[in-house]
XYZ file of C-alpha atoms in Angstrom:
619
model
C -25.928 -60.784 -9.344
C -23.102 -58.756 -7.259
C -23.955 -55.296 -6.198
C -22.808 -52.643 -8.662
C -20.002 -50.604 -6.632
C -20.053 -46.966 -6.232
C -16.979 -46.515 -8.175
C -18.459 -48.023 -11.093
C -21.590 -46.206 -11.124
C -19.367 -42.908 -10.762
C -17.429 -44.107 -13.576
C -20.447 -44.497 -16.011
C -22.067 -41.123 -14.721
C -21.709 -38.491 -17.530
C -19.656 -35.599 -16.421
C -21.037 -32.273 -15.364
C -21.162 -29.732 -17.943
C -19.640 -26.483 -17.988
C -20.499 -23.445 -20.030
C -17.891 -20.831 -20.779
C -19.499 -17.287 -21.494
C -17.018 -15.217 -23.743
C -17.759 -11.415 -23.990
C -16.042 -9.318 -26.590
C -16.200 -5.898 -28.377
C -14.232 -5.065 -31.313
C -11.465 -7.349 -30.551
C -11.056 -9.414 -33.650
C -7.578 -9.713 -33.053
C -7.647 -11.887 -30.208
C -11.595 -13.258 -29.572
C -10.816 -16.385 -31.488
C -7.963 -17.347 -29.251
C -10.009 -17.001 -26.248
C -12.914 -19.243 -27.623
C -10.462 -21.844 -28.791
C -8.889 -21.965 -25.505
C -12.345 -22.621 -23.958
C -13.060 -25.324 -26.407
C -9.784 -26.994 -25.906
C -10.659 -27.652 -22.314
C -12.219 -30.962 -23.509
C -15.245 -32.847 -22.939
C -16.031 -30.946 -19.433
C -17.091 -27.935 -21.302
C -20.438 -28.582 -22.843
C -20.952 -25.169 -24.486
C -19.197 -21.940 -25.239
C -21.594 -19.048 -25.418
C -19.966 -15.855 -27.091
C -21.774 -12.579 -26.684
C -20.517 -9.960 -29.293
C -21.258 -6.626 -27.719
C -22.270 -5.171 -31.292
C -18.671 -5.183 -32.637
C -17.861 -3.351 -36.085
C -14.446 -4.760 -36.552
C -15.498 -7.990 -38.344
C -15.485 -10.002 -35.039
C -18.790 -11.619 -35.883
C -17.718 -12.847 -39.036
C -14.825 -14.664 -37.610
C -16.995 -16.154 -34.849
C -19.616 -17.296 -37.359
C -16.964 -19.041 -39.273
C -15.451 -20.730 -36.106
C -19.104 -21.762 -35.067
C -19.847 -23.401 -38.333
C -17.287 -26.249 -37.525
C -17.829 -26.482 -33.950
C -21.310 -27.616 -32.595
C -20.635 -26.603 -29.015
C -20.191 -23.051 -29.906
C -23.003 -20.572 -29.897
C -22.838 -16.901 -31.042
C -25.222 -14.186 -29.858
C -24.812 -10.609 -31.097
C -26.266 -7.707 -29.239
C -28.005 -5.020 -31.301
C -26.499 -2.122 -29.334
C -23.109 -1.825 -27.353
C -23.673 -1.782 -23.562
C -20.865 0.193 -22.878
C -19.427 -2.379 -20.340
C -19.038 -5.989 -19.363
C -22.001 -6.550 -17.043
C -24.632 -6.583 -19.519
C -23.084 -8.989 -22.285
C -22.223 -11.446 -19.248
C -25.874 -11.494 -18.023
C -26.911 -12.039 -21.513
C -24.521 -14.943 -21.712
C -25.552 -16.262 -18.307
C -29.307 -16.277 -19.507
C -28.421 -18.397 -22.381
C -26.427 -21.130 -20.828
C -28.104 -24.642 -20.203
C -25.079 -26.353 -18.322
C -25.044 -27.089 -14.578
C -21.936 -24.798 -14.110
C -20.827 -21.584 -15.741
C -17.494 -19.834 -15.964
C -16.770 -16.339 -17.742
C -13.944 -15.241 -20.160
C -12.871 -12.212 -21.697
C -12.131 -12.027 -25.236
C -8.541 -10.806 -24.713
C -7.624 -13.453 -22.204
C -7.289 -17.165 -22.250
C -8.119 -20.114 -20.225
C -4.820 -22.379 -19.808
C -5.130 -26.056 -20.403
C -6.626 -28.166 -17.522
C -8.384 -25.009 -15.904
C -12.196 -26.321 -16.295
C -11.422 -29.738 -15.012
C -9.412 -28.516 -11.860
C -12.200 -26.279 -11.073
C -14.974 -28.801 -11.910
C -13.444 -31.428 -9.956
C -13.015 -29.237 -6.701
C -16.473 -28.149 -6.949
C -18.033 -31.709 -7.380
C -15.621 -33.080 -4.722
C -16.582 -30.412 -2.185
C -20.218 -30.239 -3.034
C -19.412 -26.272 -3.450
C -21.299 -23.692 -5.329
C -18.349 -21.753 -6.220
C -14.803 -22.868 -6.992
C -11.921 -20.598 -7.544
C -8.302 -21.022 -8.647
C -5.194 -18.944 -9.387
C -5.453 -16.025 -11.666
C -2.080 -14.982 -13.363
C -1.473 -11.332 -14.902
C 0.735 -11.554 -18.045
C 2.167 -8.415 -19.134
C 2.506 -8.372 -22.827
C 4.741 -8.313 -24.789
C 7.335 -8.784 -22.004
C 5.763 -12.015 -21.013
C 6.163 -11.175 -17.307
C 3.495 -13.101 -15.175
C 2.249 -11.992 -11.845
C -0.017 -14.122 -9.819
C -3.169 -12.361 -8.389
C -4.127 -12.952 -4.814
C -1.547 -16.000 -4.623
C -1.926 -16.157 -0.835
C -5.508 -16.985 -1.221
C -4.839 -19.977 -3.555
C -1.542 -21.219 -2.048
C -3.443 -24.800 -1.488
C -6.228 -26.708 -1.712
C -9.199 -25.597 0.849
C -12.881 -25.969 1.252
C -14.528 -22.756 2.815
C -17.841 -23.781 4.291
C -18.849 -19.987 4.723
C -17.406 -16.899 3.311
C -17.168 -15.276 6.666
C -14.451 -18.023 7.514
C -12.230 -16.420 5.001
C -12.710 -12.669 4.965
C -9.609 -12.595 2.618
C -11.958 -13.820 -0.004
C -13.150 -9.959 -0.544
C -9.818 -9.198 -1.957
C -10.182 -11.267 -5.149
C -12.946 -9.576 -6.847
C -12.351 -11.218 -10.199
C -15.221 -13.354 -11.638
C -13.118 -15.017 -14.282
C -11.154 -17.316 -12.329
C -14.071 -19.012 -10.836
C -16.517 -21.797 -11.483
C -20.232 -21.063 -10.366
C -22.979 -23.439 -10.127
C -25.613 -22.089 -12.548
C -28.601 -22.922 -10.398
C -27.031 -21.068 -7.697
C -26.844 -18.046 -9.428
C -30.266 -18.256 -10.706
C -31.847 -19.094 -7.447
C -30.459 -16.045 -5.734
C -30.841 -13.743 -8.495
C -27.142 -13.029 -8.800
C -26.166 -10.814 -11.674
C -23.875 -8.166 -12.937
C -24.659 -4.581 -12.827
C -26.058 -3.490 -16.181
C -24.534 -0.745 -18.597
C -21.514 1.114 -18.380
C -20.388 0.024 -14.914
C -16.398 -0.379 -14.971
C -16.036 -2.624 -11.913
C -18.965 -4.823 -12.219
C -17.317 -7.926 -11.113
C -16.783 -6.225 -7.628
C -20.280 -5.914 -6.995
C -20.975 -9.430 -8.527
C -18.385 -10.931 -6.244
C -20.009 -9.142 -3.320
C -23.511 -10.622 -4.250
C -22.076 -14.157 -4.775
C -20.495 -13.859 -1.074
C -23.381 -12.350 0.478
C -25.208 -15.636 -0.676
C -22.940 -17.646 1.500
C -21.780 -20.341 -0.608
C -19.624 -23.304 0.023
C -16.336 -22.640 -1.864
C -13.646 -24.616 -3.143
C -10.299 -23.059 -3.790
C -7.425 -24.876 -5.720
C -3.841 -23.642 -6.380
C -3.900 -24.555 -9.994
C -3.500 -21.864 -12.736
C -7.043 -21.282 -14.164
C -6.873 -17.954 -15.894
C -4.449 -15.941 -17.942
C -5.152 -12.247 -17.666
C -3.463 -10.532 -20.577
C -2.436 -6.678 -19.720
C -1.889 -5.050 -22.878
C -0.877 -1.430 -21.815
C 0.359 -0.388 -25.195
C -2.884 -1.277 -26.960
C -4.845 1.144 -28.800
C -7.714 1.033 -26.379
C -7.090 0.063 -22.807
C -9.590 -2.318 -21.021
C -12.081 -0.393 -18.868
C -10.343 -1.260 -15.571
C -6.738 -0.375 -16.801
C -7.892 3.240 -18.062
C -7.497 5.115 -15.004
C -6.593 8.490 -16.896
C -9.822 10.010 -15.937
C -11.256 10.740 -12.578
C -14.589 9.008 -13.432
C -12.614 5.630 -13.246
C -11.991 6.487 -9.582
C -15.596 7.608 -9.104
C -16.678 4.188 -10.514
C -14.246 2.285 -8.395
C -15.401 3.956 -5.124
C -19.130 3.491 -6.149
C -18.360 -0.164 -6.626
C -16.810 -0.437 -3.205
C -19.614 1.293 -1.787
C -22.197 -1.095 -3.095
C -20.320 -4.152 -2.350
C -20.315 -2.805 1.241
C -23.775 -2.235 1.060
C -24.621 -5.660 -0.350
C -22.764 -7.632 2.396
C -24.140 -5.547 5.205
C -27.586 -5.915 4.050
C -27.354 -9.658 3.933
C -26.194 -9.643 7.574
C -22.203 -10.444 6.744
C -20.935 -7.590 8.703
C -17.456 -9.045 8.961
C -17.173 -9.157 5.293
C -18.639 -5.880 5.032
C -15.883 -4.511 6.885
C -13.344 -6.511 5.060
C -14.325 -4.749 1.873
C -13.742 -1.271 3.544
C -10.323 -2.531 4.837
C -9.563 -3.727 1.320
C -10.297 -0.393 -0.252
C -7.834 1.156 2.100
C -5.176 -1.260 1.738
C -5.323 -1.905 -1.983
C -7.385 0.552 -4.046
C -6.356 3.863 -2.215
C -2.750 2.974 -2.002
C -2.562 1.917 -5.782
C -4.317 5.325 -6.846
C -2.133 7.488 -4.620
C 0.752 6.017 -6.165
C -0.308 7.634 -9.445
C -1.825 10.817 -7.826
C 1.440 12.807 -8.581
C 1.359 11.919 -12.343
C -1.920 13.882 -12.700
C -2.682 17.508 -13.146
C -4.064 19.754 -10.632
C -7.751 19.427 -11.549
C -7.783 15.563 -11.534
C -6.031 15.580 -8.080
C -8.671 17.998 -6.363
C -11.416 15.936 -7.759
C -9.857 12.673 -6.820
C -9.283 14.319 -3.165
C -12.795 15.509 -2.943
C -14.298 12.073 -4.214
C -11.930 10.156 -1.530
C -12.893 12.250 1.466
C -16.528 12.044 0.457
C -16.219 8.091 0.290
C -13.998 7.872 3.594
C -16.330 10.006 5.598
C -18.705 7.005 5.495
C -16.414 5.044 7.396
C -17.123 4.665 11.202
C -14.803 4.387 14.139
C -14.720 0.705 13.995
C -13.263 0.811 10.367
C -10.525 3.057 11.645
C -9.764 1.037 14.702
C -8.882 -2.101 13.124
C -4.902 -2.302 12.394
C -4.837 1.639 12.848
C -1.192 1.737 11.907
C -1.624 0.097 8.414
C -0.351 2.488 5.784
C -3.650 2.607 3.974
C -5.240 3.764 7.170
C -2.721 6.370 7.848
C -2.969 7.699 4.269
C -6.943 7.809 4.583
C -6.791 9.705 7.901
C -4.435 12.307 6.172
C -6.841 12.614 3.270
C -9.668 13.265 5.473
C -7.687 15.680 7.568
C -6.925 18.059 4.614
C -9.428 19.733 2.395
C -6.778 20.021 -0.499
C -4.267 17.766 -1.778
C -1.180 17.841 0.229
C 2.132 15.893 1.003
C 1.771 13.921 -2.270
C 5.611 12.884 -2.085
C 5.275 11.575 1.337
C 1.855 9.820 0.697
C 3.196 8.172 -2.466
C 6.209 6.629 -0.249
C 3.732 5.523 2.300
C 1.524 4.002 -0.301
C 4.410 2.078 -1.807
C 4.825 -1.720 -1.099
C 6.605 -2.015 1.441
C 5.620 1.046 2.700
C 7.980 3.973 3.402
C 7.277 6.855 5.882
C 9.801 9.427 4.908
C 11.242 12.277 7.158
C 10.387 14.565 8.538
C 9.304 12.899 11.761
C 7.227 15.515 13.714
C 5.784 15.364 17.258
C 2.855 17.293 18.851
C 3.408 19.703 21.687
C 3.063 16.525 24.226
C 5.408 14.537 22.408
C 2.818 12.347 20.354
C 4.119 11.375 16.865
C 2.036 13.216 14.279
C 2.037 13.443 10.256
C 3.245 17.073 10.422
C 3.095 20.265 12.540
C 0.713 21.427 9.850
C -1.401 18.551 9.812
C -1.152 16.874 12.954
C -2.755 13.532 12.227
C -1.675 11.140 15.008
C 0.771 8.581 14.238
C 0.614 6.891 17.784
C -0.201 3.692 16.533
C 3.258 3.194 15.112
C 4.586 2.904 18.606
C 2.861 -0.522 19.008
C 3.310 -1.868 15.520
C 5.740 -4.757 15.209
C 9.125 -3.684 13.915
C 8.840 -6.309 10.907
C 5.841 -4.326 9.716
C 7.090 -0.686 10.225
C 7.182 1.458 7.381
C 10.961 1.960 7.557
C 12.458 4.495 5.353
C 15.854 3.742 3.547
C 17.477 6.220 1.192
C 19.670 4.956 -1.578
C 22.357 6.652 -3.490
C 23.954 5.078 -6.371
C 27.328 6.199 -7.789
C 29.882 4.691 -9.841
C 33.193 3.740 -8.106
C 36.238 2.433 -9.357
C 38.194 -0.703 -7.875
C 41.813 -0.827 -8.316
C 44.900 1.177 -7.685
C 46.275 4.527 -9.146
C 49.381 2.821 -10.587
C 47.253 0.613 -13.083
C 46.237 1.952 -16.624
C 43.268 4.095 -16.755
C 41.745 1.691 -19.225
C 42.186 -1.426 -16.704
C 40.670 0.606 -13.869
C 37.664 1.583 -15.875
C 36.980 -1.972 -16.849
C 36.480 -2.852 -13.338
C 34.098 -0.065 -12.604
C 31.201 -0.929 -10.447
C 28.241 0.806 -8.692
C 28.461 1.646 -5.118
C 25.062 1.627 -3.041
C 25.127 3.908 -0.215
C 22.094 3.346 2.170
C 20.711 5.380 4.944
C 18.072 4.092 7.526
C 16.171 6.584 9.105
C 14.913 6.468 12.869
C 11.180 6.245 13.329
C 10.065 7.775 16.467
C 12.713 5.441 18.586
C 11.533 2.351 17.430
C 14.430 1.568 15.164
C 17.012 2.199 17.846
C 14.892 0.138 20.384
C 14.989 -2.649 17.679
C 18.747 -2.464 17.118
C 19.502 -2.651 13.556
C 22.656 -4.718 12.892
C 22.978 -5.431 9.100
C 21.394 -5.069 5.891
C 21.505 -7.598 2.764
C 20.657 -6.170 -0.581
C 18.894 -8.212 -3.433
C 18.103 -7.339 -7.083
C 14.932 -8.832 -8.314
C 14.522 -9.381 -12.022
C 11.451 -7.468 -13.292
C 10.214 -9.735 -15.702
C 11.022 -12.986 -13.863
C 10.611 -12.655 -10.185
C 12.376 -16.096 -9.658
C 15.720 -14.588 -10.486
C 17.686 -12.746 -7.639
C 20.801 -11.449 -7.401
C 21.963 -11.254 -3.716
C 24.920 -9.319 -2.350
C 26.407 -10.322 1.017
C 25.034 -8.811 4.454
C 26.646 -5.672 5.250
C 26.700 -4.149 8.966
C 24.920 -1.060 9.654
C 26.522 1.711 11.324
C 25.264 4.517 13.217
C 25.835 7.962 11.758
C 27.514 10.495 13.565
C 25.208 13.062 15.074
C 24.633 16.171 12.715
C 26.165 14.418 9.780
C 23.662 14.984 6.825
C 25.115 13.773 3.768
C 24.133 15.617 0.386
C 21.197 14.113 -1.422
C 19.572 12.611 1.797
C 15.805 12.925 2.100
C 16.153 16.019 4.341
C 18.034 18.054 1.531
C 16.870 16.704 -1.742
C 14.059 18.050 -4.038
C 11.549 15.261 -4.289
C 9.925 14.984 -7.782
C 7.147 13.382 -9.181
C 7.491 12.449 -12.936
C 4.422 13.266 -14.905
C 2.996 10.421 -17.145
C 0.527 7.795 -17.753
C 2.041 4.692 -16.196
C -0.532 2.650 -13.976
C 0.429 1.919 -10.630
C 0.142 -2.145 -11.195
C 3.374 -1.759 -13.182
C 5.042 1.203 -11.143
C 8.410 2.113 -12.721
C 8.231 -0.307 -15.664
C 9.179 2.591 -17.701
C 10.876 5.981 -16.954
C 11.104 7.813 -20.195
C 11.997 11.064 -18.995
C 14.368 9.802 -16.433
C 16.145 7.481 -19.321
C 16.645 10.761 -21.259
C 18.504 12.161 -18.296
C 16.366 14.855 -17.517
C 13.324 15.671 -15.386
C 10.189 15.591 -17.262
C 8.308 18.859 -18.006
C 5.673 19.811 -15.543
C 7.079 17.657 -12.475
C 5.341 18.379 -9.142
C 8.324 19.335 -6.866
C 8.185 19.445 -3.240
C 11.437 20.184 -1.493
C 12.552 19.353 1.896
C 14.891 21.877 2.567
C 18.678 21.965 3.175
C 20.057 21.397 6.808
C 19.297 24.550 8.810
C 16.164 25.660 6.484
C 13.408 23.318 7.518
C 10.100 24.250 5.696
C 7.401 26.009 7.698
C 5.353 23.859 9.903
C 8.212 21.339 10.862
C 9.577 23.221 13.773
C 9.404 20.084 15.977
C 10.427 17.746 13.300
C 12.549 15.093 14.423
C 15.723 14.739 12.566
C 18.131 12.691 14.616
C 19.133 9.041 14.371
C 20.255 7.252 11.168
C 22.337 4.234 10.297
C 24.179 3.700 7.096
C 25.914 0.955 5.129
C 27.658 0.588 1.654
C 27.169 -2.189 -0.923
C 29.081 -2.782 -3.918
C 26.840 -3.720 -6.749
C 28.504 -6.290 -9.163
C 27.283 -5.438 -12.545
C 28.832 -8.628 -13.844
C 26.158 -10.802 -12.123
C 23.380 -8.544 -13.455
C 24.527 -8.281 -16.909
C 25.083 -11.941 -17.146
C 21.513 -12.439 -17.477
C 21.123 -10.083 -20.502
C 19.222 -7.012 -20.816
C 16.542 -6.419 -18.029
C 15.234 -4.489 -15.235
C 16.058 -5.032 -11.600
C 14.199 -3.874 -8.463
C 16.275 -3.098 -5.300
C 14.935 -4.965 -2.088
C 16.843 -4.615 1.200
C 16.482 -7.104 4.177
C 17.316 -5.386 7.406
C 18.156 -7.646 10.526
C 17.758 -6.558 13.866
C 19.242 -7.359 17.359
C 16.788 -10.055 18.278
C 17.032 -11.863 14.939
C 13.921 -10.179 13.489
C 14.182 -8.882 9.789
C 12.168 -6.348 7.859
C 12.039 -6.371 4.041
C 11.776 -2.699 2.656
C 12.464 -1.088 -0.668
C 14.687 2.112 -0.936
C 13.777 5.477 -1.721
C 15.729 6.536 -4.567
C 17.686 9.802 -4.033
C 17.918 12.497 -6.689
C 20.588 15.020 -7.345
C 23.715 15.847 -9.247
C 25.534 12.737 -10.369
C 22.714 10.274 -9.265
C 20.368 8.578 -11.467
C 22.331 9.246 -14.524
C 22.811 6.555 -17.607
C 26.093 5.162 -17.779
C 28.049 3.184 -20.477
C 30.344 0.941 -18.380
C 33.130 -0.787 -20.397
C 33.113 -4.594 -19.894
C 35.737 -7.338 -20.983
C 32.767 -9.773 -21.546
C 30.004 -7.668 -23.237
C 32.206 -4.730 -24.636
C 30.032 -2.206 -23.137
C 27.065 -2.381 -20.379
C 24.258 0.451 -20.494
C 23.278 1.005 -16.988
C 20.404 3.230 -16.158
C 19.197 3.655 -12.481
C 15.915 5.390 -11.986
C 13.242 5.952 -9.231
C 10.018 4.001 -10.067
C 6.430 5.787 -9.808
C 6.463 4.673 -6.097
C 9.817 6.319 -5.610
C 11.680 3.133 -5.199
C 15.357 2.512 -6.518
C 15.518 0.121 -9.790
C 18.187 -0.401 -12.235
C 18.059 -1.148 -15.969
C 20.851 -3.240 -17.335
C 21.453 -3.657 -21.053
C 24.946 -5.718 -21.841
C 26.551 -5.504 -25.317
C 25.633 -4.069 -28.651
C 22.472 -6.161 -28.666
C 21.315 -4.931 -25.244
C 21.850 -1.201 -26.526
C 20.047 -1.795 -29.470
C 17.243 -3.213 -27.481
C 17.182 -0.320 -25.288
C 16.718 1.822 -28.589
C 13.804 -0.207 -29.939
C 11.928 -0.091 -26.704
C 12.409 3.781 -26.739
C 11.093 3.916 -30.424
C 8.218 1.716 -29.536
C 7.297 4.243 -26.469
C 7.698 7.092 -28.913
C 5.482 5.608 -31.377
C 2.794 4.482 -29.240
């Protein structure tokens, strides 16, 4: 008898089973879609355990009817609502019998093939954890944004988490497959009760146990983001300062878990991630809150950052998050919110004035002399360059033509002004700038304008509307930072919102107190014609401006542009068009201060704008 081959034995071996734990509370509209997406994964899913956290909206009845026809589905009802996601996940984890387990929220779905991709990676690499790409899908627009795409760019096996510190940036638990025995052997569970960022602590506990991790580039989770929902998800509801308190506590616990397990590098990576991601995200929103929130947030942040040691601040000291953190620590009260918001943007922008201490050291301001010396050693491709953008209509044509013809060729003129940054820009030698418009709902669609040269501005020429003369305003509103600038209701109405926080860098010759040594000299300018025909050809949509600045040695830096405000700027216009009849154009400043452009061609486009405004009013 011939010896049985290993391939034959593997072919007859039953596939390892996966349990999918689905949690939900009062989500009858979506929970069955989530469950069906798990069941549709195929035979690899041995069981689906749904934990209903004491719903009152009929979810339980829907699940019972579904379970009656599906033997793999089991429903567990909690008698009292836990107030969070950790407790029901622990309940489900205790109930599973399969070798592997995944987690799924009731308002999300697993894309086809997700479980197979993760299971194959885990089995093939003998890994305790397998992770894949999560995609955030904004609804109802359908816009998709990959979460931590760099981490999942290609197949990889990480023998120890310390080999890939970037793992601490992916704090989600839902885009991963875990070996059930591994979690139980190490006692890894979620925080109980109402703990909004339970997956941050859970992920730290997983990494602290030093698992072997397999990474795949496959889409394994669709995270549905419904910002117009009657009840926002716990993590998306950042309107109260308690949300920030919970986030800082979760980050503190994650640091302590990893440090206690001897994972010092990963623990420091958690603190670095807090500065680069969490802090910058909330700073972009800070001007939208009232004075009481801002002071409470400021106090909580200073208390948290006071726990950082010298090594935490010494790593990448010129990174925007570290500069922001040091400014917050240096001031007992909220200050310079417009400049901090710009520095928190992605890409970061350090706007003027540029102050120096008496010995010439670059500092945040004379009133707050936080050293910016690390900027002098930062590569120019990573500098927080500030470019002002001024968008105005311009007409192409001659005076001899009929006025109607001239108006039909109306375009927008984009004036750009690149600021010096403590001599670093002049040293690098800026030569040209290329403008490109990225479609908000489809990042793969880009309209590029040809590169134009950057010319030095004559000394002392300060055009109206530049950062040194405008009144920088922060619009009030509830928009979360992840969709910064997705809606600008007040600006769309052509008026500044009531209650705006205004901070006014003064006109030339009237600098504010504390900036006597401010650096104002040095700037480069360019002008770009924005072709509305190319933008409107793709239908109604929102476009984000990105700039690519090229320097003398061939190095380039991608930046966003600070949207200038003032008379005649950021105004909605109806532009005549031969093809569409009319194109509605609305330039506006996003919540991070960057310039964006909303375009709606034709009658259908105008009606879509009206419907969108109506939806905002109703919700």
